[in-house]
Coordinates of C-alpha atoms and ligand atoms in Angstrom, one line a residue:
X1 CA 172.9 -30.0 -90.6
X2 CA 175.7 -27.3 -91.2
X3 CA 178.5 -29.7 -90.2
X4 CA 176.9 -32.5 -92.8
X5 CA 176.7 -29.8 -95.7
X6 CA 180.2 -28.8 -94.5
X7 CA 181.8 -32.1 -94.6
X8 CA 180.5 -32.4 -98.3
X9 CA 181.5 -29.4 -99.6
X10 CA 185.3 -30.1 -98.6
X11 CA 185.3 -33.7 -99.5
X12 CA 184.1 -32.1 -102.7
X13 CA 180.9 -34.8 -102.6
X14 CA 178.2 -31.9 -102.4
X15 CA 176.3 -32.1 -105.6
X16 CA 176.0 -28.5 -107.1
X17 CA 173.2 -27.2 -109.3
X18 CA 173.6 -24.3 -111.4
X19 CA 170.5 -22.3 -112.6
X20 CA 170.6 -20.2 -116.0
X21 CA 173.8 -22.0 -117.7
X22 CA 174.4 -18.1 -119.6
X23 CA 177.7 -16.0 -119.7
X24 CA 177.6 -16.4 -115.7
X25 CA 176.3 -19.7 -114.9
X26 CA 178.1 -22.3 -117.4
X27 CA 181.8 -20.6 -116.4
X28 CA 181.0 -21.1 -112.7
X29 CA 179.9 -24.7 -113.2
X30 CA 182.6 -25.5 -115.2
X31 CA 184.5 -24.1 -112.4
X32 CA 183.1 -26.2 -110.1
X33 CA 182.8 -29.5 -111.9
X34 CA 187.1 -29.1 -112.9
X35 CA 187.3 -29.0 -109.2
X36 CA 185.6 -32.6 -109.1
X37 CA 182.5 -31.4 -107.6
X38 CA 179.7 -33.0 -109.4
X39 CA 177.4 -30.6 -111.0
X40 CA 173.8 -30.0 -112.4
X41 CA 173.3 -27.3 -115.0
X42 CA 169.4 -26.5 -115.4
X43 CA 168.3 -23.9 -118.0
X44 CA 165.1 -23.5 -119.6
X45 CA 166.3 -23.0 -122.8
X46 CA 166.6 -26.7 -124.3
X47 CA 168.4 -25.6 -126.8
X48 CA 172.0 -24.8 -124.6
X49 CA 170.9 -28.1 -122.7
X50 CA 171.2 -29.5 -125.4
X51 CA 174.3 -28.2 -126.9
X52 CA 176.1 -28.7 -123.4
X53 CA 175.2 -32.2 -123.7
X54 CA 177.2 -32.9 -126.9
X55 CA 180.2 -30.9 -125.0
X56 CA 179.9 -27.6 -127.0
X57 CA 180.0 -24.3 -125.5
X58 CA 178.2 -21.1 -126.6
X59 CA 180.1 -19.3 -124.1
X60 CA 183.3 -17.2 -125.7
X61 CA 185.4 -17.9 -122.4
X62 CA 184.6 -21.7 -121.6
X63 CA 186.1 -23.7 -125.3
X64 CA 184.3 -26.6 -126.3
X65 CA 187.7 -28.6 -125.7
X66 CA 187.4 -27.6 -121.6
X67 CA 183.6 -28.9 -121.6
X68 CA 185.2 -32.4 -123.8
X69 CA 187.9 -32.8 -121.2
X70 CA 184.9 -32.6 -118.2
X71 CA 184.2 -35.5 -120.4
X72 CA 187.1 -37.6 -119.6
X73 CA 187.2 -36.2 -116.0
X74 CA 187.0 -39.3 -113.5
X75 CA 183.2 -40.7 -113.1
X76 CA 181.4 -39.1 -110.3
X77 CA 178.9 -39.1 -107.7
X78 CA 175.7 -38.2 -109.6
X79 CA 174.9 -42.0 -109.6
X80 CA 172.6 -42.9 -112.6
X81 CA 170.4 -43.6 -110.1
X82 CA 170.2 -39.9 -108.4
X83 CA 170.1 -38.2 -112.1
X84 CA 166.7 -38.6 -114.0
X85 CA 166.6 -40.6 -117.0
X86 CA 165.9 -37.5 -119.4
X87 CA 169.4 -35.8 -117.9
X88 CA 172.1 -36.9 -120.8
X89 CA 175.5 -37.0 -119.8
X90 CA 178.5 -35.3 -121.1
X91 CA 181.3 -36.4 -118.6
X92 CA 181.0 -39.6 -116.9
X93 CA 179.0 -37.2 -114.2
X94 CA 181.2 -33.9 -113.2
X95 CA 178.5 -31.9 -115.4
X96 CA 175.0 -32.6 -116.7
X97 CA 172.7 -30.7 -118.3
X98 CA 169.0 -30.2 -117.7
X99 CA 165.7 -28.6 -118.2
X100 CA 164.0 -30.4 -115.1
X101 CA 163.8 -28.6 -111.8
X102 CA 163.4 -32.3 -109.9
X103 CA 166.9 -32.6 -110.2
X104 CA 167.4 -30.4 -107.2
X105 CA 166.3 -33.1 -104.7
X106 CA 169.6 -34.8 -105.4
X107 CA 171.2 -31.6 -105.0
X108 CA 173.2 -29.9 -102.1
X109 CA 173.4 -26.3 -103.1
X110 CA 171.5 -24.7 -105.8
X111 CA 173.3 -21.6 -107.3
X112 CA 171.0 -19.1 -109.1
X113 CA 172.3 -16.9 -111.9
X114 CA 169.4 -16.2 -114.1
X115 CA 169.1 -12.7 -116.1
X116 CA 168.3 -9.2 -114.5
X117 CA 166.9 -7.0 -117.5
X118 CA 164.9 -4.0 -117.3
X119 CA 161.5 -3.7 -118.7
X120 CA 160.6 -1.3 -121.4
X121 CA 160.3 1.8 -118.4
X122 CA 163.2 1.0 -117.7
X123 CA 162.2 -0.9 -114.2
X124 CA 163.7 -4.3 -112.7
X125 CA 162.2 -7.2 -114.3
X126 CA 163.2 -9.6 -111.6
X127 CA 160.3 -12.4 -113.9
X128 CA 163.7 -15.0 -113.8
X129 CA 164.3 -14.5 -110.2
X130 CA 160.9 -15.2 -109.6
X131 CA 160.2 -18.6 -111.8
X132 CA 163.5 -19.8 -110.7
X133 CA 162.8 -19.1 -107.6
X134 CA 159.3 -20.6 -107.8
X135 CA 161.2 -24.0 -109.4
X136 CA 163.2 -24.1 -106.9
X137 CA 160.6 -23.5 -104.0
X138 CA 159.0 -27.3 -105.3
X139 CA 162.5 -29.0 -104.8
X140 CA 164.1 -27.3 -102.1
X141 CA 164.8 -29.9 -99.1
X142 CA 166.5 -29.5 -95.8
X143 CA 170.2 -28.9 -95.6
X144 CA 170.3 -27.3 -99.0
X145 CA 172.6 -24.1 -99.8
X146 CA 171.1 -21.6 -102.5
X147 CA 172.7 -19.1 -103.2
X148 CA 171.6 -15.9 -105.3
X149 CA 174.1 -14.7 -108.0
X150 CA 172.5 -12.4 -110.6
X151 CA 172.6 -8.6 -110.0
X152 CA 169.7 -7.0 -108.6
X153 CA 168.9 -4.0 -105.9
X154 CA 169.4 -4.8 -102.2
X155 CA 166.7 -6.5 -100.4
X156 CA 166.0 -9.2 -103.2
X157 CA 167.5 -12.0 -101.5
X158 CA 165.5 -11.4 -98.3
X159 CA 162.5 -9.6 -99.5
X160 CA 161.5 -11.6 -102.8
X161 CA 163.7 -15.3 -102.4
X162 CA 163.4 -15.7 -99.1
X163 CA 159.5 -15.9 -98.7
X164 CA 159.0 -17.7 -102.1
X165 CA 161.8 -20.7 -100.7
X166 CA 159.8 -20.2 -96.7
X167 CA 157.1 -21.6 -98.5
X168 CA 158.2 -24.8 -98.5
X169 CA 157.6 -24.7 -94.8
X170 CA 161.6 -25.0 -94.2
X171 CA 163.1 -22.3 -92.3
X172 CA 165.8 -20.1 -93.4
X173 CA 168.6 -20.5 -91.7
X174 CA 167.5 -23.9 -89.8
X175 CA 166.2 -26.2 -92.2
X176 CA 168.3 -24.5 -95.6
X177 CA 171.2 -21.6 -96.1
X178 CA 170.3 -18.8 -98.5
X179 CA 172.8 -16.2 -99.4
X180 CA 173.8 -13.7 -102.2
X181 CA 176.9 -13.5 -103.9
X182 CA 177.1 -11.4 -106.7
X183 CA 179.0 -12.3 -109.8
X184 CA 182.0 -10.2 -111.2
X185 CA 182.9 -12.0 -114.1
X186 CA 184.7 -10.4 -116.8
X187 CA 183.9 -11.8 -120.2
X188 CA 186.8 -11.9 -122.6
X189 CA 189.7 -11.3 -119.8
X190 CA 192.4 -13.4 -120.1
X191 CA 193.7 -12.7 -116.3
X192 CA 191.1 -12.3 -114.4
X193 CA 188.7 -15.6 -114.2
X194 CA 185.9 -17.2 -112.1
X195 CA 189.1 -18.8 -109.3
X196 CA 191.4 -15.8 -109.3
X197 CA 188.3 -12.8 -108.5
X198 CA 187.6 -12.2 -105.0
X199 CA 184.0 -12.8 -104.1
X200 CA 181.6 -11.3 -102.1
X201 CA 179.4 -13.6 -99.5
X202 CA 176.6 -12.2 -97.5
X203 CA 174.0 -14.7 -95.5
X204 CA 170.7 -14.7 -94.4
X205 CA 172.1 -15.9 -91.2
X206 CA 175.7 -16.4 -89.9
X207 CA 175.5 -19.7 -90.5
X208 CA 173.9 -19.5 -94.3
X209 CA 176.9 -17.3 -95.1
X210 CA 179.8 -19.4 -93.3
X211 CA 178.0 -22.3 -95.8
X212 CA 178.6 -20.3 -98.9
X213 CA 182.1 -19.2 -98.0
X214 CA 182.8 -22.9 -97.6
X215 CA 181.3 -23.8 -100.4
X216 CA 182.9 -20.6 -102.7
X217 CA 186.6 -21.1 -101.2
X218 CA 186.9 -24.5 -102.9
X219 CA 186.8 -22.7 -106.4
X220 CA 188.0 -19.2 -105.5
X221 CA 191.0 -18.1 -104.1
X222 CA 189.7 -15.2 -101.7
X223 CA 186.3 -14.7 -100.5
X224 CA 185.3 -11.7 -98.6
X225 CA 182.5 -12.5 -96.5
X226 CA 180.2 -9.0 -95.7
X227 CA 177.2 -8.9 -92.8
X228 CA 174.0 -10.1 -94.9
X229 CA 172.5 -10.5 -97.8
X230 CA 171.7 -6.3 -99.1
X231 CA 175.3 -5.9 -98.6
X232 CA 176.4 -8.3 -100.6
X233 CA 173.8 -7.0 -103.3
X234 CA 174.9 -3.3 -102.8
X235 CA 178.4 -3.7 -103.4
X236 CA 177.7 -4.9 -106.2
X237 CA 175.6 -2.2 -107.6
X238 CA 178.2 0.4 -106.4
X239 CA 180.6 -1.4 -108.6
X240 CA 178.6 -1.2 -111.6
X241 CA 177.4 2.7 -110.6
X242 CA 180.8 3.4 -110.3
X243 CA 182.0 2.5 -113.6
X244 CA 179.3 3.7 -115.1
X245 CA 179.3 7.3 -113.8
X246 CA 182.9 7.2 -114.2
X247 CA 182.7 6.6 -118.1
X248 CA 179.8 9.1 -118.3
X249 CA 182.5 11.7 -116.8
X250 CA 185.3 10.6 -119.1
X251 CA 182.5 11.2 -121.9
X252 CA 181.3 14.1 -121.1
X253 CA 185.0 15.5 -121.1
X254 CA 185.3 14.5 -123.9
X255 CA 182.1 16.5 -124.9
X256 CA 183.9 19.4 -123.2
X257 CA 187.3 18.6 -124.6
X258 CA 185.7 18.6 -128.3
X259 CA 184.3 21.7 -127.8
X260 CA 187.4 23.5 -126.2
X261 CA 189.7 22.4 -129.5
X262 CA 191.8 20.2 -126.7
X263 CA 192.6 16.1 -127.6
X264 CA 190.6 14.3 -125.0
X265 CA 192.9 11.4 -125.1
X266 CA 195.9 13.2 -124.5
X267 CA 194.5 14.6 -121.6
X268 CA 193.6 11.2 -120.2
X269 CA 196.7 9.4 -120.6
X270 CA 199.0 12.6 -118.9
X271 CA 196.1 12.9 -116.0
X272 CA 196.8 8.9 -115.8
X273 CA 200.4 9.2 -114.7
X274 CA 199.3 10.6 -111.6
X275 CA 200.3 7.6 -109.6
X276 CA 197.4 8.2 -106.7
X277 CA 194.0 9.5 -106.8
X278 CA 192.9 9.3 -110.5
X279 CA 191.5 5.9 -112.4
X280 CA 191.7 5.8 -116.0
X281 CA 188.8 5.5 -117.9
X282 CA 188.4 5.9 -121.3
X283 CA 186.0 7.5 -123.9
X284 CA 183.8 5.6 -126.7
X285 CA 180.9 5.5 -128.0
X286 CA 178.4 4.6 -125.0
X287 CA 177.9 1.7 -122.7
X288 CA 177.0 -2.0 -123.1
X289 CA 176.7 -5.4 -122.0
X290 CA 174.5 -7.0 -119.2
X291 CA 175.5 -5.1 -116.4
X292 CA 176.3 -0.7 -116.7
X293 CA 173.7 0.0 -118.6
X294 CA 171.5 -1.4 -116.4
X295 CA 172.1 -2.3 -113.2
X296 CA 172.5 1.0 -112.1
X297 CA 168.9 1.2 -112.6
X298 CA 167.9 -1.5 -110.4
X299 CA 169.7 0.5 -107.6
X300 CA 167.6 4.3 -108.3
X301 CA 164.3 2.4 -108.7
X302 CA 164.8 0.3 -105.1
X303 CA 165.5 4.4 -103.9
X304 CA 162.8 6.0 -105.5
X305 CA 160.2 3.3 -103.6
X306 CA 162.1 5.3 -100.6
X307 CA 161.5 8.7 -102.6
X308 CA 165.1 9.5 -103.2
X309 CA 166.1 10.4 -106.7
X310 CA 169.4 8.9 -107.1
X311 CA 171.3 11.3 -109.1
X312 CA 174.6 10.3 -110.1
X313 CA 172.8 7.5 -111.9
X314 CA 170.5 9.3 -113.4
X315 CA 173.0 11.9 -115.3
X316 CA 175.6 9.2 -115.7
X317 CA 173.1 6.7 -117.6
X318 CA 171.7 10.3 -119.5
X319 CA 175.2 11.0 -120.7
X320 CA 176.1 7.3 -121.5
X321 CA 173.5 6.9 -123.6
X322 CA 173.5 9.7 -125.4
X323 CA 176.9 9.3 -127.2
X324 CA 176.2 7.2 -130.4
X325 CA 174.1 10.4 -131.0
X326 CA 177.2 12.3 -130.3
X327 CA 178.9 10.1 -132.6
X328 CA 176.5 9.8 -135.4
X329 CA 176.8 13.7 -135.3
X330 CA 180.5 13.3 -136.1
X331 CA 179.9 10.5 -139.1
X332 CA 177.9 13.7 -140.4
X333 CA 180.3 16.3 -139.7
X334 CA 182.6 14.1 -141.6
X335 CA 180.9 13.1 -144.5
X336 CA 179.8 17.1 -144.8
X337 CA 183.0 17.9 -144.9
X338 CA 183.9 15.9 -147.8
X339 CA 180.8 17.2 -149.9
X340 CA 179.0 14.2 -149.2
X341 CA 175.4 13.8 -147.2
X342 CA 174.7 10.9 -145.0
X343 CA 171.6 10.5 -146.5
X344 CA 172.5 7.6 -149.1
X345 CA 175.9 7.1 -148.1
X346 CA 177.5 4.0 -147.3
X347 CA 178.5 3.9 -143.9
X348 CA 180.5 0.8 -142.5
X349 CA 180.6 0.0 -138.7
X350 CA 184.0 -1.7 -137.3
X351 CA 183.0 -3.8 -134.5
X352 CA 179.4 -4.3 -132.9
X353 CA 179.9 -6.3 -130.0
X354 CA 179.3 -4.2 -126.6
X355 CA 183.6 -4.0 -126.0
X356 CA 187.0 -5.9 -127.7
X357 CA 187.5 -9.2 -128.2
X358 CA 184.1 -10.5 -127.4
X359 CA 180.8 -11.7 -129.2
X360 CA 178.6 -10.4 -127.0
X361 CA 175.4 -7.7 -128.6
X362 CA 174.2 -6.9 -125.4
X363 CA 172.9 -3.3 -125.2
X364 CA 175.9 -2.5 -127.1
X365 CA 176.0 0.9 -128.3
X366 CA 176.6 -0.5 -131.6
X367 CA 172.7 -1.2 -131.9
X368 CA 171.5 2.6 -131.6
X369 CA 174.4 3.9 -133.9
X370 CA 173.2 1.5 -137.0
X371 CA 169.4 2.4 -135.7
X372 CA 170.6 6.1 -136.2
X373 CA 172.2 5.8 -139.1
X374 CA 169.6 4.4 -140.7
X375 CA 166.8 6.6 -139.6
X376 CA 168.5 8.9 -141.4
X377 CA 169.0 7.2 -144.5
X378 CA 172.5 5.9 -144.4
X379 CA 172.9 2.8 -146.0
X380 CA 175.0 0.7 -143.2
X381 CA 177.0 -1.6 -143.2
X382 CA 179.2 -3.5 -140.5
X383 CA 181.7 -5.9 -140.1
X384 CA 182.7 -7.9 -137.0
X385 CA 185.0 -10.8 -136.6
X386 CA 183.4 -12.5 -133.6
X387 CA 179.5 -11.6 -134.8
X388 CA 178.6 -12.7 -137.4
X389 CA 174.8 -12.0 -137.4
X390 CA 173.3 -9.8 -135.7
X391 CA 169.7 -9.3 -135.3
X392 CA 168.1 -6.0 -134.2
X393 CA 164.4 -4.0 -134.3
X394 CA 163.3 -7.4 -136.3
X395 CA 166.0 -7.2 -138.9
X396 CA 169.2 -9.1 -139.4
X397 CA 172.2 -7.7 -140.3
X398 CA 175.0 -10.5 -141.6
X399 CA 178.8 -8.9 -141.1
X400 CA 180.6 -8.3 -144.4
X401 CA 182.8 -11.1 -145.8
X402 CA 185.3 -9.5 -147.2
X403 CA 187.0 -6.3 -145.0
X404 CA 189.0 -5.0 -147.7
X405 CA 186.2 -5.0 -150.1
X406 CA 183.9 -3.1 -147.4
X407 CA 186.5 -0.5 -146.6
X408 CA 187.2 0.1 -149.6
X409 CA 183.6 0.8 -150.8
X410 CA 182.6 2.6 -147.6
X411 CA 181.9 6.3 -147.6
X412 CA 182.4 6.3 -144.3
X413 CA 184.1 3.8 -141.6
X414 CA 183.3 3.8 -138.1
X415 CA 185.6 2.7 -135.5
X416 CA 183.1 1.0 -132.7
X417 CA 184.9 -1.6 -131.3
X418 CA 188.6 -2.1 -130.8
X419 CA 188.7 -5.7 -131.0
X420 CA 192.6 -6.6 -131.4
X421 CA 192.2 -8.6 -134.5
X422 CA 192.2 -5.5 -136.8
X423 CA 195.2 -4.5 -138.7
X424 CA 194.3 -0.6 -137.7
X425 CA 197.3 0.9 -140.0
X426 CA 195.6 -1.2 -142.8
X427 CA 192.1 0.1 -141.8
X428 CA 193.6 3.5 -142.2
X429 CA 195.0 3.2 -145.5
X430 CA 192.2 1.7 -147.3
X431 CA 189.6 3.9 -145.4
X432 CA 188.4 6.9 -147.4
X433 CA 187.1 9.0 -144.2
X434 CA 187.1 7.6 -140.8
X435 CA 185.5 8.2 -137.4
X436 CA 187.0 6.1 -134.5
X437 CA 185.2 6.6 -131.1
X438 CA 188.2 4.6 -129.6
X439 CA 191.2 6.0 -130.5
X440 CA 192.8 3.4 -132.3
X441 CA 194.0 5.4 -135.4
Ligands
LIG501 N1 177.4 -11.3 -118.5 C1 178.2 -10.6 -117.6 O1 179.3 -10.1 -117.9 C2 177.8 -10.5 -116.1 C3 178.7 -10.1 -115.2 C4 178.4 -10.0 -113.9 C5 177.1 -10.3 -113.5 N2 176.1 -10.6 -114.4 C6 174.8 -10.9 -113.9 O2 174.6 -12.3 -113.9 C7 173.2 -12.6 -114.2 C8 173.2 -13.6 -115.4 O3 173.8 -12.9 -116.6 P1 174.2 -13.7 -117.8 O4 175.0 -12.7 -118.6 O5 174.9 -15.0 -117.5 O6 172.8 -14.0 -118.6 P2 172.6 -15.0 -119.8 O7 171.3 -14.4 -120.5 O8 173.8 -15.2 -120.6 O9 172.2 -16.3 -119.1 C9 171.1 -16.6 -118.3 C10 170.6 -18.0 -118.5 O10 169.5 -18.2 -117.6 C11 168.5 -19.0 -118.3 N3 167.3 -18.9 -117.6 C12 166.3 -17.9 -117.6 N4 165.3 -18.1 -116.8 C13 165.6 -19.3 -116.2 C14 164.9 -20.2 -115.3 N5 163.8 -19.8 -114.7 N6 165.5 -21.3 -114.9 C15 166.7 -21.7 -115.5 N7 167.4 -21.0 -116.4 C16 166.8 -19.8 -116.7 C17 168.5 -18.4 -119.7 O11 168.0 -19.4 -120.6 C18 170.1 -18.2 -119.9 O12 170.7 -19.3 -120.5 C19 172.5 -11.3 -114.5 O13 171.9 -10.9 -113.3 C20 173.7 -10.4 -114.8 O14 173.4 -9.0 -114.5 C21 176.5 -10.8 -115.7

């Protein structure tokens, strides 16, 4: 059964399903498909099926124009007849798009990489694992490869997946492969991209990782392949914890710096020369996206069901999100200075997605400085190139159409996201008072 799978994956005949087709999935089937492979995307939401299906991308990093080229890519091995009728076609068969699970019998490896949020206390809310898991439960044959992607604490794979896919009556490890690899993708950067990050393998079994590896090394150019499946999830995590307690310390010094009359920045860039021992991180105004903000937290609630309070995470995500408070504090300190209350002043907000150069809202700090502002009766404004809308706490903001005419009028502008578009000498000119939580002025 391994040798079959094997002999597929290199002849580049296995047919590859990926589940949740979001900032994670649709790059890594587009991956896969450019490689030849022939490849399923099922989501539940219709409407990115559909969109996929005219060859458009919603996805910043993955152009339309790479999706129309899978068009042209040679015809493939999802024969009309092993792709139900309601699956349209947007390449001659090198990627499809779906809503229907029963796809998956025609499948070879099924590739999972559905959301991880947090519920309102904060807790894993592992719902997607758990309905795509239960999908896949109903299709899952032998010889299939699936293979967990989306962040979540260690035991998941073996604890949660495993039993729901036993219930098939197939047996891990004899009758399918099931391992976790967690993705590392880096929306928005131009050298680092789906083939060119290592990735982390870790199996159920031997064999269920030496599958994956297989199955990973046709698309990625290193694989690092760890001992099972809570490995694989934990490294993760500690590369997410890391960079989030490392930004709360640069934060935090810059609390400390603030307060001691000493530049913050100036401090970081001469510590950065050391040329061993120190990692630059930088200050701003919080944390956002999919993964530091929260799947720290997935790690300290797994180890407080083992009643051990994980610490660093704790004070890291404490200090983290604290700073558009920090920040909102300065807007005021500013506007004071200049005679002016907050209370009725217009305040405009450069940038709101979560860091440069991208459209992605997620749990970007953005979102609790306009909520702050607000509650305190600034009247808010913001202006992003790559968002235009953004909706938040039931209201929708639209970004202002004219810069110049929003500086200008602006009692206040607020530096939030660097994005490299901005003419930053210009901002400065134009701006009456500004506040730039990144240092670009
Ligand atoms: N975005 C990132 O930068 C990033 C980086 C590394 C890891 N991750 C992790 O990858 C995972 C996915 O993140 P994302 O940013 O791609 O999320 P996303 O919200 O962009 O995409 C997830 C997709 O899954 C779909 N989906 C939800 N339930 C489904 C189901 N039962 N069956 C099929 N499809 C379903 C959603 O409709 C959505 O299109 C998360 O665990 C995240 O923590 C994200």
């Amino acid at each position: 059964m391994k040798e079959q799978l094997l002999t597929k994956i290199e002849g580049h005949s296995a047919v590859i399903a990926v589940i949740g087709l979001g900032y994670v999935g649709l790059p890594l089937a587009v991956a896969f498909a450019e490689r030849g492979f022939p490849v399923v995307g099922i989501d539940v939401d219709a409407t990115k099926v559909a969109a996929l299906n005219r060859g458009e991308s919603y996805v910043q990093d993955i152009p339309s124009e790479r999706l129309a080229r899978l068009h042209v890519a040679r015809p493939h091995v999802v024969a009309s007849d092993a792709v139900p009728t309601n699956v349209q076609r947007v390449n001659l068969g090198t990627f499809t798009a779906t809503t229907d699970y029963s796809v998956l019998a025609q499948c070879d490896a099924a590739i999972i990489c559905v959301p991880t949020p947090l519920n309102k206390t904060r807790d894993p809310d592992v719902r997607y694992i758990i309905s795509s898991g239960e999908s896949l439960a109903q299709h899952i044959h032998r010889g299939m490869l699936v293979v967990l992607e989306s962040t979540t604490y260690p035991g998941t794979t073996e604890e949660l997946l495993r039993p729901m896919l036993q219930q098939s009556g197939l047996r891990v490890g004899e009758d399918f492969f099931l391992a976790f690899s967690p993705e590392r993708i880096n929306p928005g950067d131009p050298i680092y991209v789906v083939e060119n990050t290592p990735k982390v393998v870790g199996g159920e079994t031997a064999a269920c990782r030496d599958v994956a590896v297989a199955l990973y090394a046709q698309i990625i150019q290193r694989i690092v392949p760890v001992s099972s499946t809570p490995t694989a999830e934990m490294v993760k995590l500690l590369e997410n914890t890391f960079r989030a307690v490392n930004i709360a310390l640069v934060n935090e010094t810059a609390i400390m710096c603030d307060k001691l009359g000493i530049d913050v920045w100036e401090v970081v860039e001469a510590a950065a020369t050391k040329p061993y021992g120190f990692m630059k991180f930088t200050p701003g105004p919080g944390v956002g996206g999919h993964c530091i903000p929260l799947d720290p937290y997935y790690l300290s609630w797994k180890l407080k069901t083992l009643n051990y309070n994980a610490r660093f995470i704790q004070l890291a995500g404490e200090i983290n999100s604290d700073m558009p408070r920090y920040w909102v504090n300065k807007v005021i300190d500013a506007l004071n200075e200049a005679g002016k209350p907050l209370k009725g002043s217009r305040v405009l907000v450069l940038g709101v997605a979560y860091k440069k150069d991208i459209d992605d809202v997620r749990e970007s700090p953005a979102l609790d400085i306009i909520e702050l502002l607000q509650a305190k009766g600034a009247d808010v404004r913001y202006h992003d190139p790559h968002v235009a809308t953004l909706s938040h706490n039931n209201h929708t903001h639209v970004s202002e159409p004219d810069l110049d005419a929003a500086l200008a009028s602006a009692d206040c502008v607020m530096v939030v996201t660097d994005h490299s578009s901005y003419d930053w000498p210009s901002v400065r000119q134009q701006a009456r008072l500004v506040v730039d939580t990144r240092h670009v002025l």
